[in-house]
Coordinates of C-alpha atoms in Angstrom, one line a residue:
X298 CA 3.1 25.9 -20.5
X299 CA 6.2 25.7 -22.3
X300 CA 9.7 25.4 -20.1
X301 CA 9.5 24.1 -16.4
X302 CA 11.4 26.8 -14.4
X303 CA 13.3 25.2 -11.5
X304 CA 15.0 27.0 -9.0
X305 CA 17.1 24.7 -6.6
X306 CA 18.5 27.1 -3.7
X307 CA 21.1 25.0 -2.2
X308 CA 24.7 25.1 -0.7
X309 CA 27.9 24.7 -1.8
X310 CA 30.7 23.2 0.2
X311 CA 33.5 25.4 0.0
X312 CA 36.2 23.2 -2.3
X313 CA 38.6 25.3 -0.4
X314 CA 39.9 23.3 2.7
X315 CA 40.9 26.8 4.5
X316 CA 37.3 27.1 4.8
X317 CA 35.2 25.7 7.5
X318 CA 32.0 27.9 6.3
X319 CA 29.9 26.8 3.7
X320 CA 28.9 29.1 0.8
X321 CA 25.2 29.6 -0.1
X322 CA 24.4 29.5 -4.3
X323 CA 21.2 30.7 -6.1
X324 CA 21.0 28.8 -9.4
X325 CA 18.0 29.3 -12.2
X326 CA 17.4 25.7 -14.4
X327 CA 15.3 26.1 -17.5
X328 CA 14.5 23.0 -18.5
X329 CA 11.9 21.2 -21.0
X330 CA 8.6 19.8 -19.7
X331 CA 9.0 15.9 -17.9
X332 CA 12.8 16.5 -18.2
X333 CA 14.7 15.6 -14.4
X334 CA 16.8 19.0 -13.5
X335 CA 20.8 18.0 -13.3
X336 CA 20.5 16.8 -9.8
X337 CA 23.6 16.8 -6.9
X338 CA 23.5 16.6 -3.2
X339 CA 24.9 18.6 -1.2
X340 CA 25.3 18.8 2.7
X341 CA 26.5 21.1 5.2
X342 CA 28.1 20.6 9.0
X343 CA 30.5 18.5 8.3
X344 CA 28.7 16.2 6.4
X345 CA 29.8 14.7 3.1
X346 CA 28.6 11.9 1.0
X347 CA 29.9 8.1 1.2
X348 CA 27.4 6.7 -1.8
X349 CA 29.5 5.6 -4.4
X350 CA 29.7 2.8 -6.7
X351 CA 30.5 0.5 -4.0
X352 CA 29.2 1.8 -1.4
X353 CA 25.6 2.4 -2.0
X354 CA 24.1 1.2 1.1
X355 CA 26.3 4.3 3.2
X356 CA 25.1 7.7 2.3
X357 CA 26.6 10.4 5.0
X358 CA 29.1 11.3 7.2
X359 CA 29.8 13.8 9.4
X360 CA 33.2 14.3 9.7
X361 CA 35.6 15.3 12.4
X362 CA 36.9 19.0 13.0
X363 CA 40.4 17.8 13.1
X364 CA 39.9 16.5 9.5
X365 CA 38.0 14.2 6.9
X366 CA 40.6 11.5 8.1
X367 CA 38.1 11.1 11.0
X368 CA 34.3 11.2 10.5
X369 CA 32.5 10.9 13.8
X370 CA 28.9 10.1 13.0
X371 CA 27.0 8.7 9.7
X372 CA 23.8 7.7 7.8
X373 CA 22.9 4.9 5.2
X374 CA 20.5 2.2 5.4
X375 CA 20.4 1.0 8.7
X376 CA 19.4 4.7 10.2
X377 CA 16.1 4.8 11.4
X378 CA 15.0 7.4 9.2
X379 CA 11.7 8.0 11.5
X380 CA 14.2 9.8 13.8
X381 CA 17.4 10.9 12.2
X382 CA 17.7 12.3 8.1
X383 CA 20.9 14.7 7.0
X384 CA 21.2 18.0 7.1
X385 CA 19.9 19.4 3.3
X386 CA 19.4 21.9 1.3
X387 CA 15.4 23.9 0.1
X388 CA 15.1 23.4 -3.5
X389 CA 12.0 24.9 -5.7
X390 CA 9.7 23.6 -8.3
X391 CA 7.1 25.1 -9.5
X392 CA 4.0 23.6 -11.7
X393 CA 1.1 24.2 -13.5
X394 CA -2.3 21.8 -14.2
X395 CA -4.2 22.5 -17.4
X396 CA -5.0 20.1 -19.9
X397 CA -3.3 20.0 -22.9
X398 CA -5.6 18.4 -26.2
X399 CA -2.4 17.3 -27.8
X400 CA -1.3 14.9 -25.2
X401 CA -2.2 11.3 -26.8
X402 CA -0.2 8.5 -24.9
X403 CA -1.3 6.1 -26.2
X404 CA -2.1 7.9 -29.8
X405 CA -5.6 8.4 -28.9
X406 CA -7.4 11.3 -28.3
X407 CA -7.9 12.3 -24.8
X408 CA -11.5 14.0 -23.9
X409 CA -10.7 17.3 -21.2
X410 CA -7.0 15.5 -20.0
X411 CA -5.4 18.0 -17.1
X412 CA -1.2 17.5 -16.7
X413 CA 1.4 19.0 -15.1
X414 CA 3.4 21.9 -17.3
X415 CA 1.2 19.9 -19.9
X416 CA 3.3 15.7 -19.9
X417 CA 2.2 13.2 -19.3
X418 CA 3.5 11.6 -17.4
X419 CA 4.2 15.2 -15.2
X420 CA 8.3 16.4 -15.0
X421 CA 9.6 14.5 -12.6
X422 CA 10.3 16.2 -9.2
X423 CA 14.5 15.6 -7.6
X424 CA 15.4 15.3 -4.1
X425 CA 18.2 14.5 -1.6
X426 CA 17.3 13.2 1.4
X427 CA 16.5 15.7 4.4
X428 CA 15.8 18.7 1.5
X429 CA 12.9 20.4 1.5
X430 CA 10.6 21.0 -0.7
X431 CA 8.9 24.4 -2.3
X432 CA 6.5 23.3 -4.7
X433 CA 4.1 26.6 -6.0
X434 CA 1.5 24.7 -8.0
X435 CA -1.0 26.6 -10.4
X436 CA -4.0 25.7 -11.1
X437 CA -4.4 26.6 -15.5
X438 CA -7.4 24.9 -15.9
X439 CA -11.3 26.1 -15.2
X440 CA -13.5 23.7 -15.3
X441 CA -12.2 22.2 -12.2
X442 CA -10.8 22.9 -8.6
X443 CA -7.4 20.6 -7.8
X444 CA -4.6 19.6 -5.4
X445 CA -1.4 17.5 -5.4
X446 CA -0.7 15.1 -2.2
X447 CA 2.7 13.5 -2.5
X448 CA 2.4 10.1 -1.9
X449 CA 3.8 8.1 1.1
X450 CA 5.5 10.7 2.5
X451 CA 4.8 11.2 6.2
X452 CA 4.7 15.2 6.5
X453 CA 5.8 15.3 10.0
X454 CA 4.1 18.7 12.0
X455 CA 2.6 19.8 7.6
X456 CA -0.8 17.7 7.5
X457 CA -1.7 21.6 5.2
X458 CA 1.1 20.1 3.1
X459 CA -0.4 17.1 2.5
X460 CA -2.5 18.0 -0.1
X461 CA -6.3 16.3 0.6
X462 CA -9.5 19.0 -0.4
X463 CA -11.7 18.4 2.3
X464 CA -9.0 17.8 4.5
X465 CA -6.6 19.7 4.7
X466 CA -6.5 22.7 2.8
X467 CA -9.9 23.6 0.1
X468 CA -9.6 23.5 -3.7
X469 CA -6.6 25.7 -5.3
X470 CA -9.2 27.8 -7.2
X471 CA -8.9 28.3 -10.9
X472 CA -6.0 31.0 -11.9
X473 CA -4.7 30.6 -7.9
X474 CA -1.2 29.0 -6.7
X475 CA -1.6 27.2 -3.3
X476 CA 2.7 26.6 -2.4
X477 CA 4.1 23.1 -0.8
X478 CA 6.4 23.4 2.2
X479 CA 7.3 19.8 3.3
X480 CA 10.9 18.0 4.1
X481 CA 11.8 15.1 2.8
X482 CA 12.5 12.9 5.9
X483 CA 12.7 9.5 4.0
X484 CA 14.2 8.4 0.6
X485 CA 13.4 6.3 -2.1
X486 CA 10.5 7.1 -5.3
X487 CA 7.0 7.9 -5.3
X488 CA 4.8 9.9 -7.6
X489 CA 2.1 13.1 -7.3
X490 CA -0.9 13.4 -8.2
X491 CA -3.6 15.4 -7.8
X492 CA -6.4 13.9 -5.0
X493 CA -9.5 16.4 -6.1
X494 CA -11.5 13.6 -7.1
X495 CA -11.5 11.4 -10.8
X496 CA -8.9 14.3 -11.3
X497 CA -5.5 12.0 -11.2
X498 CA -7.1 9.4 -13.1
X499 CA -7.0 12.5 -15.6
X500 CA -3.4 13.1 -16.3
X501 CA -2.5 14.5 -13.7
X502 CA 0.6 12.3 -12.1
X503 CA 4.7 12.1 -12.2
X504 CA 7.6 10.6 -10.6
X505 CA 8.5 12.4 -7.2
X506 CA 12.3 10.7 -6.4
X507 CA 14.5 11.4 -3.3
X508 CA 17.6 10.3 -3.7
X509 CA 19.7 7.8 -0.9
X510 CA 21.0 4.8 -0.3
X511 CA 19.7 1.5 -1.2
X512 CA 19.2 -2.1 0.0
X513 CA 21.3 -3.7 -2.9
X514 CA 23.9 -2.7 -5.5
X515 CA 23.3 -1.6 -8.7
X516 CA 25.3 -0.5 -11.5
X517 CA 22.3 1.5 -13.8
X518 CA 19.8 3.7 -12.7
X519 CA 16.7 3.3 -15.5
X520 CA 14.7 5.7 -13.2
X521 CA 11.1 6.1 -13.0
X522 CA 9.1 3.6 -14.4
X523 CA 4.6 4.6 -14.4
X524 CA 2.5 2.1 -15.1
X525 CA -1.7 3.0 -15.4
X526 CA -5.1 2.5 -16.5
X527 CA -6.0 4.2 -19.3
X528 CA -9.0 6.3 -20.0
X529 CA -10.0 7.8 -23.3
X530 CA -13.2 9.6 -21.9
X531 CA -13.0 11.6 -18.4
X532 CA -13.1 9.9 -16.1
X533 CA -15.9 12.7 -14.5
X534 CA -17.7 11.5 -16.7
X535 CA -16.4 7.7 -16.5
X536 CA -17.7 7.7 -12.5
X537 CA -21.1 10.0 -13.4
X538 CA -22.1 6.1 -16.3
X539 CA -20.3 3.8 -15.1
X540 CA -20.3 4.4 -11.0
X541 CA -22.8 6.1 -10.1
X542 CA -25.0 3.4 -12.3
X543 CA -23.4 0.9 -10.3
X544 CA -21.4 -1.3 -13.7
X545 CA -17.8 -1.6 -13.6
X546 CA -15.2 1.2 -14.7
X547 CA -14.1 0.7 -18.5
X548 CA -9.7 1.4 -18.8
X549 CA -9.0 1.8 -23.3
X550 CA -5.8 0.4 -22.9
X551 CA -2.6 0.5 -20.3
X552 CA 0.5 2.8 -20.3
X553 CA 3.7 2.6 -19.4
X554 CA 6.5 5.6 -19.1
X555 CA 3.3 7.7 -21.4
X556 CA 3.2 4.7 -24.6
X557 CA 0.9 3.4 -25.0
X558 CA -1.3 1.5 -27.9
X559 CA -4.9 1.3 -28.7
X560 CA -6.8 -1.1 -30.1
X561 CA -7.9 1.0 -33.6
X562 CA -10.1 -2.1 -34.7
X563 CA -13.9 -0.6 -35.5
X564 CA -12.2 3.0 -35.3
X565 CA -12.5 5.5 -37.9
X566 CA -10.0 8.2 -36.8
X567 CA -7.0 5.6 -36.8
X568 CA -4.5 6.5 -34.1
X569 CA -0.4 4.9 -34.1
X570 CA 1.2 4.3 -30.5
X571 CA 3.6 3.7 -28.6
X572 CA 6.4 0.9 -27.1
X573 CA 9.0 2.6 -24.1
X574 CA 11.6 1.4 -24.7
X575 CA 14.6 0.5 -22.4
X576 CA 18.1 -0.1 -22.6
X577 CA 20.7 -3.5 -21.0
X578 CA 23.8 -3.2 -20.8
X579 CA 25.0 -7.2 -20.7
X580 CA 26.2 -7.7 -17.6
X581 CA 25.1 -5.0 -15.0
X582 CA 22.5 -4.6 -12.5
X583 CA 19.4 -2.0 -13.3
X584 CA 17.9 -0.3 -11.4
X585 CA 14.1 0.3 -12.0
X586 CA 11.3 2.0 -9.8
X587 CA 8.4 1.1 -10.6
X588 CA 4.9 2.8 -9.7
X589 CA 1.2 1.9 -10.5
X590 CA -0.4 5.3 -11.1
X591 CA -3.3 3.6 -12.3
X592 CA -7.1 4.0 -10.7
X593 CA -8.5 0.7 -11.2
X594 CA -6.5 -2.0 -11.9
X595 CA -3.5 -4.0 -10.7
X596 CA -0.8 -4.6 -12.6
X597 CA 1.4 -7.3 -13.4
X598 CA 4.9 -5.9 -14.2
X599 CA 8.1 -8.7 -15.7
X600 CA 10.6 -8.6 -17.9
X601 CA 10.3 -11.6 -19.9
X602 CA 13.5 -14.2 -19.4
X603 CA 15.0 -12.4 -16.1
X604 CA 14.4 -12.4 -12.7
X605 CA 13.6 -9.7 -11.1
X606 CA 15.0 -8.0 -7.5
X607 CA 12.8 -6.5 -5.3
X608 CA 14.8 -3.9 -2.6
X609 CA 12.6 -1.5 -1.2
X610 CA 8.4 -1.6 -1.3
X611 CA 6.5 2.0 -1.5
X612 CA 9.0 3.9 0.8
X613 CA 10.4 1.1 2.8
X614 CA 14.1 -0.1 2.0
X615 CA 13.9 -4.5 2.3
X616 CA 16.2 -7.4 2.4
X617 CA 16.7 -8.1 -1.3
X618 CA 14.2 -10.9 -2.7
X619 CA 14.0 -12.4 -6.2
X620 CA 10.8 -13.0 -8.3
X621 CA 9.5 -13.8 -11.5
X622 CA 7.1 -11.3 -11.6
X623 CA 5.1 -9.0 -9.1
X624 CA 1.8 -7.8 -8.8
X625 CA 1.6 -3.7 -8.1
X626 CA -1.7 -2.4 -6.7
X627 CA -2.8 1.9 -7.5
X628 CA -0.2 3.9 -5.6
X629 CA 1.8 0.7 -5.0
X630 CA 5.2 1.3 -5.4
X631 CA 8.8 -1.2 -5.2
X632 CA 12.6 -0.7 -6.1
X633 CA 13.8 -3.3 -8.0
X634 CA 17.1 -5.0 -9.6
X635 CA 17.4 -7.1 -12.6
X636 CA 20.7 -8.4 -13.5
X637 CA 20.9 -8.5 -17.3
X638 CA 22.4 -11.1 -18.9
X639 CA 26.0 -11.5 -19.4
X640 CA 26.2 -13.0 -22.9
X641 CA 22.4 -11.9 -24.8
X642 CA 21.6 -13.8 -28.0
X643 CA 22.4 -10.9 -31.3
X644 CA 18.9 -9.9 -30.9
X645 CA 18.4 -9.1 -27.8
X646 CA 15.2 -6.8 -27.5
X647 CA 13.1 -8.9 -24.9
X648 CA 9.3 -7.6 -23.9
X649 CA 8.5 -6.6 -20.7
X650 CA 4.9 -6.7 -20.1
X651 CA 2.5 -5.2 -18.0
X652 CA -0.7 -6.8 -17.7
X653 CA -4.2 -7.0 -15.4
X654 CA -5.1 -10.5 -16.2
X655 CA -5.7 -10.5 -12.7
X656 CA -8.1 -8.1 -12.7
X657 CA -10.0 -9.7 -15.8
X658 CA -9.0 -8.0 -19.8
X659 CA -10.9 -5.2 -21.4
X660 CA -12.0 -5.6 -24.7
X661 CA -10.3 -3.1 -25.6
X662 CA -7.0 -4.4 -23.8
X663 CA -5.7 -7.6 -25.8
X664 CA -1.8 -7.4 -25.2
X665 CA 0.6 -7.5 -22.0
X666 CA 3.2 -6.4 -24.0
X667 CA 3.7 -2.9 -23.7
X668 CA 7.7 -1.9 -23.5
X669 CA 10.5 -3.1 -25.0
X670 CA 14.3 -3.4 -23.1
X671 CA 17.2 -3.3 -25.9
X672 CA 20.8 -4.8 -24.9
X673 CA 23.5 -2.4 -25.8
X674 CA 24.1 -3.4 -30.1
X675 CA 20.9 -4.9 -30.8
X676 CA 18.6 -3.4 -33.6
X677 CA 16.5 -0.9 -32.5
X678 CA 14.3 -0.6 -35.7
X679 CA 12.9 -5.1 -34.7
X680 CA 10.3 -6.0 -31.8
X681 CA 11.0 -8.9 -30.0
X682 CA 11.0 -12.5 -31.4
X683 CA 12.0 -13.5 -28.1
X684 CA 8.5 -14.7 -26.3
X685 CA 9.1 -16.2 -23.6
X686 CA 6.8 -14.3 -20.0
X687 CA 7.8 -15.2 -17.1
X688 CA 5.7 -17.1 -14.2
X689 CA 2.8 -14.8 -12.4
X690 CA -0.2 -14.7 -10.3
X691 CA -3.8 -14.4 -11.0
X692 CA -5.2 -13.0 -7.4
X693 CA -4.7 -9.3 -7.3
X694 CA -2.8 -10.4 -3.7
X695 CA 0.2 -8.7 -2.7
X696 CA 4.2 -10.4 -2.8
X697 CA 3.6 -12.5 0.3
X698 CA 4.1 -10.4 3.1
X699 CA 6.4 -12.7 4.7
X700 CA 9.2 -12.1 1.9
X701 CA 9.1 -8.5 3.0
X702 CA 11.6 -7.6 5.3
X703 CA 12.3 -4.3 6.5
X704 CA 15.8 -2.9 7.0
X705 CA 14.9 -0.7 9.7
X706 CA 12.6 -3.1 12.2
X707 CA 10.3 -2.4 13.7
X708 CA 9.1 -3.9 17.3
X709 CA 5.1 -3.7 17.7
X710 CA 3.7 -3.6 20.8
X711 CA 1.7 -6.9 21.6
X712 CA -0.6 -3.7 23.2
X713 CA -2.3 -1.8 21.2
X714 CA -3.0 1.6 22.7
X715 CA -6.1 2.0 20.3
X716 CA -8.4 -0.5 17.6
X717 CA -10.1 1.1 15.5
X718 CA -12.5 -1.3 13.3
X719 CA -13.2 -1.4 9.5
X720 CA -15.1 -3.2 6.5
X721 CA -14.8 -2.7 3.2
X722 CA -18.6 -2.5 1.3
X723 CA -21.1 -1.2 -0.8
X724 CA -24.1 -0.2 -0.1
X725 CA -27.1 -2.1 -0.3
X726 CA -30.1 0.7 -1.5
X727 CA -29.3 3.9 -2.7
X728 CA -27.8 6.6 -0.5
X729 CA -30.2 9.3 0.0
X730 CA -28.2 11.1 3.3
X731 CA -25.6 12.3 0.5
X732 CA -26.0 13.5 -2.6
X733 CA -28.1 14.5 -5.0
X734 CA -27.5 12.1 -7.0
X735 CA -28.5 9.2 -5.2
X736 CA -26.6 5.7 -5.4
X737 CA -25.2 3.3 -3.9
X738 CA -21.8 4.1 -3.0
X739 CA -18.7 1.9 -1.5
X740 CA -18.3 2.7 2.5
X741 CA -15.0 2.2 4.5
X742 CA -17.4 1.5 7.1
X743 CA -21.6 2.3 7.5
X744 CA -21.1 6.1 6.2
X745 CA -19.8 7.1 2.9
X746 CA -17.4 10.1 2.7
X747 CA -19.1 13.5 2.0
X748 CA -17.0 16.3 2.1
X749 CA -17.5 20.0 2.1
X750 CA -14.6 22.5 0.0
X751 CA -14.9 25.3 2.0
X752 CA -14.7 23.8 5.7
X753 CA -11.0 21.5 6.2
X754 CA -11.2 19.5 8.6
X755 CA -8.0 21.1 9.9
X756 CA -9.4 23.8 10.5
X757 CA -12.3 22.4 12.0
X758 CA -11.3 19.1 14.1
X759 CA -14.3 19.6 16.5
X760 CA -17.2 20.5 13.9
X761 CA -15.1 17.7 11.3
X762 CA -15.5 15.0 14.6
X763 CA -19.0 15.7 15.0
X764 CA -20.1 15.7 11.1
X765 CA -21.2 11.9 9.9
X766 CA -19.9 12.7 6.4
X767 CA -16.6 13.6 7.4
X768 CA -16.0 10.1 8.6
X769 CA -13.2 11.1 10.7
X770 CA -12.7 9.6 14.4
X771 CA -9.5 10.1 16.8
X772 CA -7.0 8.1 18.6
X773 CA -7.3 7.8 22.4
X774 CA -4.0 7.6 23.9
X775 CA -3.9 6.1 27.5
X776 CA -2.4 9.6 28.4
X777 CA 0.6 8.3 30.1
X778 CA 1.6 6.1 26.4
X779 CA 4.6 7.2 24.7
X780 CA 2.7 7.9 21.4
X781 CA 6.3 7.4 19.2
X782 CA 6.6 3.9 20.7
X783 CA 3.1 2.8 20.9
X784 CA 0.8 1.7 17.7
X785 CA -3.1 1.4 16.9
X786 CA -4.0 -0.9 15.1
X787 CA -6.4 -0.6 12.3
X788 CA -8.6 -4.0 12.0
X789 CA -10.0 -4.1 7.7
X790 CA -12.6 -6.6 6.7
X791 CA -13.8 -6.5 3.0
X792 CA -17.5 -7.9 2.2
X793 CA -16.4 -11.8 0.6
X794 CA -20.0 -11.2 -1.5
X795 CA -18.2 -8.5 -3.0
X796 CA -15.9 -9.7 -5.6
X797 CA -13.4 -6.9 -5.8
X798 CA -9.2 -6.4 -3.9
X799 CA -8.8 -3.4 -2.3
X800 CA -5.8 -0.8 -2.6
X801 CA -5.3 1.0 1.3
X802 CA -3.8 3.7 1.3
X803 CA -2.7 6.3 4.4
X804 CA -1.7 9.4 4.9
X805 CA 1.4 10.2 7.5
X806 CA 2.3 7.0 8.2
X807 CA 3.8 3.7 7.4
X808 CA 2.3 1.2 9.0
X809 CA 3.0 -2.7 10.1
X810 CA 1.1 -5.0 8.2
X811 CA 1.1 -7.5 10.9
X812 CA -1.7 -9.6 9.2
X813 CA -2.8 -9.8 5.3
X814 CA -5.8 -13.3 5.0
X815 CA -7.4 -14.9 2.7
X816 CA -10.3 -15.3 5.6
X817 CA -13.0 -13.5 7.1
X818 CA -11.3 -11.2 10.7
X819 CA -12.3 -13.5 14.2
X820 CA -11.8 -11.7 17.0
X821 CA -10.7 -14.5 19.1
X822 CA -7.8 -16.8 16.3
X823 CA -7.0 -14.4 14.1
X824 CA -4.4 -12.0 16.3
X825 CA -2.3 -15.5 17.0
X826 CA -1.5 -15.5 13.3
X827 CA -0.5 -11.4 13.7
X828 CA 2.7 -10.7 13.0
X829 CA 5.4 -8.0 15.4
X830 CA 8.3 -8.6 15.0
X831 CA 9.6 -6.3 11.6
X832 CA 6.4 -7.1 9.9
X833 CA 6.2 -5.2 7.0
X834 CA 6.1 -1.3 6.2
X835 CA 4.4 0.2 4.0
X836 CA 1.9 3.2 3.1
X837 CA -0.2 0.9 0.6
X838 CA -1.6 -2.7 0.7
X839 CA -4.0 -4.2 -0.5
X840 CA -7.1 -5.9 0.9
X841 CA -8.4 -9.6 -0.4
X842 CA -12.2 -9.2 -0.9
X843 CA -12.6 -12.3 1.2
X844 CA -10.4 -11.7 3.8
X845 CA -8.2 -8.7 6.1
X846 CA -5.7 -6.7 6.7
X847 CA -4.4 -6.4 10.1
X848 CA -2.3 -2.8 10.4
X849 CA -0.9 -1.5 12.6
X850 CA 0.3 2.7 13.1
X851 CA 2.5 4.6 15.5
X852 CA -0.1 8.0 16.4
X853 CA 3.2 10.4 16.6
X854 CA 2.5 13.3 13.0
X855 CA -0.3 15.4 14.3
X856 CA -3.3 15.8 11.6
X857 CA -6.1 14.2 10.1
X858 CA -5.2 12.1 7.3
X859 CA -7.0 10.1 4.9
X860 CA -7.2 6.4 4.7
X861 CA -8.6 5.5 1.6
X862 CA -8.9 2.5 -1.7
X863 CA -7.1 4.3 -3.9
X864 CA -9.3 2.5 -6.3
X865 CA -10.3 5.9 -7.6
X866 CA -14.0 5.4 -8.2
X867 CA -14.3 3.4 -5.4
X868 CA -12.7 6.3 -3.2
X869 CA -14.7 9.0 -4.5
X870 CA -17.9 6.8 -3.9
X871 CA -16.9 7.5 -0.4
X872 CA -14.8 4.0 0.2
X873 CA -12.3 6.3 2.6
X874 CA -12.0 8.3 6.2
X875 CA -10.3 10.0 7.9
X876 CA -7.7 9.5 11.2
X877 CA -7.5 12.2 13.8
X878 CA -4.2 12.2 15.6
X879 CA -3.8 15.2 17.9
X880 CA -0.5 17.5 18.8
X881 CA -0.5 15.5 22.7
X882 CA -2.6 13.1 22.3
X883 CA -4.7 14.1 24.9
X884 CA -5.3 17.7 25.0
X885 CA -7.0 19.7 23.2
X886 CA -6.4 20.4 19.8
X887 CA -4.0 23.1 18.8
X888 CA -3.4 24.7 14.7
X889 CA -0.3 25.7 15.6
X890 CA 1.9 23.1 16.3
X891 CA 1.9 22.7 12.0
X892 CA 5.2 24.0 11.3
X893 CA 4.8 27.0 8.4
X894 CA 1.1 27.3 9.8
X895 CA -2.2 27.6 8.1
X896 CA -2.0 30.1 6.5
X897 CA -1.9 29.1 3.1
X898 CA -4.2 26.6 3.7
X899 CA -7.2 30.0 5.3
X900 CA -6.2 32.1 2.0
X901 CA -6.6 29.1 -0.1
X902 CA -9.6 28.4 1.4
X903 CA -10.5 32.9 0.5
X904 CA -9.6 32.0 -3.0
X905 CA -11.5 29.2 -3.5
X906 CA -14.6 30.6 -1.8
X907 CA -14.7 33.8 -4.1
X908 CA -14.1 32.1 -7.2
X909 CA -16.6 31.1 -9.3
X910 CA -16.6 27.1 -9.8
X911 CA -17.0 27.2 -5.9
X912 CA -20.3 28.8 -6.9
X913 CA -21.3 26.4 -9.9
X914 CA -19.9 23.2 -9.8
X915 CA -22.2 20.6 -8.7
X916 CA -20.6 17.6 -6.4
X917 CA -21.4 14.0 -7.1
X918 CA -19.0 13.1 -4.9
X919 CA -17.0 12.2 -1.3
X920 CA -15.0 14.9 -3.4
X921 CA -11.4 12.5 -3.0

């Protein structure tokens, strides 16, 4: 795929104190795939950085025009990022999505893998809190459409940039380009991935970091750590041969930052995998940005003989809490800080483990040792000799939600504007209302999602609400209610007869986790357990298969927002819903409120309609 051409348009503050204004420059950086661009956070209008090695919780200060000795405003870890963010600059990236048969992260070939710019994981996209991002995505493949979702980003007033085909846009046709434009109003780390059916499970994933303040001190930034389950067959074929017939989805290996091993016994091809490696400096605190980019399994992360301190979950900074290990469900992220030993042993190499013990081992996956921490000075040619795993839980559940306390608190109104009820379950009989093919669908309610790629909700919200296949619900609000203060509750049950937890992800907003229980929801007694004062807040939560989650979000971001299971085959099967938020609460829909308009969406839909793929592909899933 060649190199990434990254053009960053930024304002460079003039060095001379006699100049009051800012000078704009155009920087062009050519880089190798998978490498991050050299990034400097630049702010204008008198804002300057206050973030340094001794003050990680501060970000920027605005100084008085009379001089730097007096500042008038500060944005830091306690700033409500839904209300304020720095005046950033514009950063522009180019991405291509297409095949590359030479990518073999566990040493074994993969059928019909697709990747960003030919690499796995794809290139790191970086921005600073408050920056605008312009990202051009070209579909270089021939067998799939594609879209890109910027996981967890709020997309305030830019619903059309959320990257969900059938909801916010049509698929990007082969050879076509879609330009995503949005503002980084949050900070932290996340990932971007395809939302076209099962495509992200075939390799279309990459890290995204928005630099900002931290709730805990760190000395060394080790960057994003992406972990995933991996399948050698194409995930589309896996869906057809496993999910549709109703058997458990099989995976071949576990990867960490594009490295892994496959159990080659019984094969004739032979394979040579690798371990991802990173370095610790004795006595230093190391920041790691963990992401489960998998499509099936929760992954248990740990480092032998080291505790880990959680400082953020998803894109929410929290009060630091220390644990021995961490279960991370598909779609979830945790920022952790690990303090290195002050006096490590001479042979100081330690295993990083990414196990799937809570989900059950595959025959092909028999070892949870997937990466290595090497202390500076340790022998780089030796595998760790210490084998002392940290304690972990096999429940597949999230960290105890009482431990996750956001730095910026929410006080949730005990009187919701409305309540939406869902049940994550599976049909007992093969559905004939959608398809063919006809099979037992996973659902988030009574009907599976089944979208029409040619008719995204954003272009026809009223008809989408009338179409049962779109599983769309409109939030209803009292006409006098302030949408910035009120909340919609989501009460989501599971089916205890089906032994599958569900990592649920909401687009367009963080939600407060009022309750996360392993017992069935009881409308008479369960609300008494709700936590309203600074509950945990995130965008992806695990629904226990025997219980329920109670969530609350602010309906202040207009658009059509997807709620779905992040087990890819479950979402593709139909376990998804849409929540439509009108721009002004009770009045009619107005497409013109979206920042930037909908011309890019309309042009993309025309290109998809004109493509030969739109006329020949056979839909066998929900589309997401």
